[in-house]
Amino acid sequence: MDFRPIAAEDIPQLLEATVDNVNWGGTDRLTVKDVLDNSRLSQYATGFRIDRDWGFAAVEEGKVIGLGWVQFFQEESPGYGFVSSDIPELSINIDKDFRRQGFGTQLLEVIVNHARKKGCTSISLSVEDGNPAIKLYEKFGFRPVSREGNSQTMILSI
């Protein structure tokens, strides 16, 4: 498994990853169009700015099998896991065929280590109740700080 910084050519895949994240339970609750039509959701893909935000692609045998990225949202246009404009919000997605093999753990380690190097003091995220990824986040030390509907915002102090 190799990891490389997200590049401009990866940005279109952020939309696919966002749709997949929303549909984590295996049902297609939202389509690409639904995500693009929802300004709060679409910003996870279309709002990524290579000059401000950052992330990593997990590459296995030349194929991108996962993406993890952080974005600095603003109070006037928050993400679902928004805590503060100086705390980046994490999104992470591993291709379905590669889940439960430790790739998410490895990708999250790369992201957290990079955040430390960049001087970040915390990372936030939003996760829906029942999502098995909660166990991974808790293992890393993410703790719930608030709820919105059936989702919780979690934060990791680093």
Short mmCIF file of C-alpha atoms in Angstrom, two decimals:
data_model
loop_
_atom_site.label_atom_id
_atom_site.label_comp_id
_atom_site.label_asym_id
_atom_site.label_seq_id
_atom_site.Cartn_x
_atom_site.Cartn_y
_atom_site.Cartn_z
CA MET A 1 0.00 0.00 0.00
CA ASP A 2 1.32 3.40 -0.98
CA PHE A 3 0.03 6.80 0.01
CA ARG A 4 0.41 9.99 -1.97
CA PRO A 5 -0.98 13.48 -1.54
CA ILE A 6 -4.29 14.15 -3.25
CA ALA A 7 -3.64 15.86 -6.56
CA ALA A 8 -5.90 17.85 -8.87
CA GLU A 9 -6.69 14.73 -10.89
CA ASP A 10 -8.14 13.06 -7.76
CA ILE A 11 -10.69 15.79 -7.09
CA PRO A 12 -13.43 14.25 -9.29
CA GLN A 13 -13.14 11.06 -7.20
CA LEU A 14 -14.02 13.07 -4.08
CA LEU A 15 -17.59 13.25 -5.39
CA GLU A 16 -17.78 9.47 -5.81
CA ALA A 17 -16.30 9.01 -2.33
CA THR A 18 -18.80 11.47 -0.83
CA VAL A 19 -21.75 9.67 -2.44
CA ASP A 20 -20.36 6.36 -1.18
CA ASN A 21 -19.94 7.79 2.33
CA VAL A 22 -23.55 8.99 2.42
CA ASN A 23 -24.71 5.56 1.24
CA TRP A 24 -22.51 3.67 3.71
CA GLY A 25 -25.28 1.27 4.74
CA GLY A 26 -25.42 -0.40 1.34
CA THR A 27 -28.56 1.32 0.10
CA ASP A 28 -28.49 4.09 -2.46
CA ARG A 29 -30.19 6.77 -0.39
CA LEU A 30 -28.67 9.59 -2.43
CA THR A 31 -27.44 9.80 -6.02
CA VAL A 32 -24.62 11.91 -7.42
CA LYS A 33 -27.27 14.45 -8.48
CA ASP A 34 -28.75 14.50 -4.96
CA VAL A 35 -25.32 15.22 -3.46
CA LEU A 36 -24.57 17.93 -6.03
CA ASP A 37 -27.98 19.55 -5.41
CA ASN A 38 -27.32 19.70 -1.64
CA SER A 39 -24.92 22.58 -0.97
CA ARG A 40 -23.92 21.24 2.43
CA LEU A 41 -23.04 17.80 1.03
CA SER A 42 -21.58 18.88 -2.29
CA GLN A 43 -18.92 21.03 -0.63
CA TYR A 44 -17.13 17.86 0.49
CA ALA A 45 -16.28 17.29 -3.17
CA THR A 46 -16.70 20.53 -5.07
CA GLY A 47 -15.45 22.71 -2.20
CA PHE A 48 -12.07 20.99 -1.88
CA ARG A 49 -9.31 23.52 -2.57
CA ILE A 50 -5.86 22.13 -3.23
CA ASP A 51 -4.29 25.37 -1.92
CA ARG A 52 -6.08 25.17 1.45
CA ASP A 53 -7.28 21.63 2.07
CA TRP A 54 -5.25 18.43 1.85
CA GLY A 55 -5.49 14.69 1.90
CA PHE A 56 -4.03 11.42 0.72
CA ALA A 57 -4.86 8.72 -1.79
CA ALA A 58 -4.32 5.10 -0.81
CA VAL A 59 -2.92 3.28 -3.84
CA GLU A 60 -2.74 -0.49 -4.24
CA GLU A 61 -1.18 -1.94 -7.42
CA GLY A 62 -1.54 1.41 -9.19
CA LYS A 63 -5.24 1.82 -8.34
CA VAL A 64 -6.64 4.42 -5.95
CA ILE A 65 -8.57 2.32 -3.42
CA GLY A 66 -9.14 5.00 -0.80
CA LEU A 67 -9.17 8.71 -0.19
CA GLY A 68 -8.85 10.62 3.05
CA TRP A 69 -9.09 14.40 3.04
CA VAL A 70 -9.56 17.30 5.39
CA GLN A 71 -11.24 20.59 4.69
CA PHE A 72 -11.33 23.86 6.56
CA PHE A 73 -14.98 24.87 6.55
CA GLN A 74 -16.30 28.25 7.67
CA GLU A 75 -19.07 28.99 10.14
CA GLU A 76 -21.31 30.42 7.40
CA SER A 77 -21.04 27.19 5.35
CA PRO A 78 -20.21 24.41 7.81
CA GLY A 79 -19.74 20.74 7.09
CA TYR A 80 -21.71 18.20 9.11
CA GLY A 81 -18.74 17.68 11.44
CA PHE A 82 -17.95 21.38 11.79
CA VAL A 83 -16.52 22.45 15.14
CA SER A 84 -14.53 25.58 14.29
CA SER A 85 -12.99 27.24 11.23
CA ASP A 86 -9.50 26.38 12.52
CA ILE A 87 -10.27 22.67 13.02
CA PRO A 88 -10.22 20.69 9.76
CA GLU A 89 -12.99 18.19 9.11
CA LEU A 90 -12.06 14.70 7.95
CA SER A 91 -13.70 12.64 5.23
CA ILE A 92 -12.40 9.15 4.52
CA ASN A 93 -13.51 6.49 2.09
CA ILE A 94 -12.16 3.06 1.24
CA ASP A 95 -13.41 1.19 -1.84
CA LYS A 96 -15.93 -1.47 -0.80
CA ASP A 97 -13.72 -4.31 -2.06
CA PHE A 98 -10.86 -3.22 0.22
CA ARG A 99 -12.71 -2.60 3.49
CA ARG A 100 -11.98 -4.47 6.71
CA GLN A 101 -8.39 -5.16 5.66
CA GLY A 102 -6.68 -2.40 7.65
CA PHE A 103 -6.42 0.12 4.81
CA GLY A 104 -8.67 2.63 6.58
CA THR A 105 -6.49 2.39 9.68
CA GLN A 106 -3.34 2.97 7.63
CA LEU A 107 -4.87 5.91 5.76
CA LEU A 108 -6.10 7.50 8.98
CA GLU A 109 -2.62 7.13 10.50
CA VAL A 110 -1.11 8.96 7.52
CA ILE A 111 -3.68 11.77 7.83
CA VAL A 112 -3.28 12.20 11.60
CA ASN A 113 0.53 12.21 11.33
CA HIS A 114 0.37 14.81 8.56
CA ALA A 115 -2.04 16.94 10.60
CA ARG A 116 0.46 16.90 13.48
CA LYS A 117 3.26 18.00 11.16
CA LYS A 118 1.08 20.84 9.86
CA GLY A 119 0.45 22.03 13.43
CA CYS A 120 -3.21 21.05 13.66
CA THR A 121 -4.39 20.61 17.23
CA SER A 122 -7.60 18.72 16.39
CA ILE A 123 -9.51 17.02 13.59
CA SER A 124 -13.28 16.64 13.51
CA LEU A 125 -15.66 14.40 11.59
CA SER A 126 -19.32 13.47 11.35
CA VAL A 127 -20.53 9.88 11.43
CA GLU A 128 -24.01 8.40 11.43
CA ASP A 129 -25.20 6.09 14.16
CA GLY A 130 -24.62 2.47 13.22
CA ASN A 131 -21.75 3.15 10.84
CA PRO A 132 -19.07 0.54 11.58
CA ALA A 133 -16.36 3.19 11.03
CA ILE A 134 -17.23 4.57 14.48
CA LYS A 135 -15.11 1.77 15.98
CA LEU A 136 -12.09 2.90 13.94
CA TYR A 137 -12.56 6.52 14.98
CA GLU A 138 -12.91 5.57 18.66
CA LYS A 139 -9.77 3.41 18.41
CA PHE A 140 -7.88 6.49 17.22
CA GLY A 141 -9.21 8.55 20.13
CA PHE A 142 -12.01 10.49 18.46
CA ARG A 143 -14.64 11.47 21.03
CA PRO A 144 -18.22 12.67 20.47
CA VAL A 145 -18.79 16.38 21.06
CA SER A 146 -22.28 16.97 19.62
CA ARG A 147 -25.20 15.40 17.78
CA GLU A 148 -27.32 16.42 14.81
CA GLY A 149 -30.19 14.07 14.09
CA ASN A 150 -28.84 10.53 13.80
CA SER A 151 -25.22 11.68 13.43
CA GLN A 152 -22.54 12.64 15.88
CA THR A 153 -19.67 15.03 15.49
CA MET A 154 -16.46 13.59 16.85
CA ILE A 155 -13.14 15.27 17.52
CA LEU A 156 -9.59 14.03 17.92
CA SER A 157 -7.11 16.13 19.88
CA ILE A 158 -3.62 15.66 18.45
#
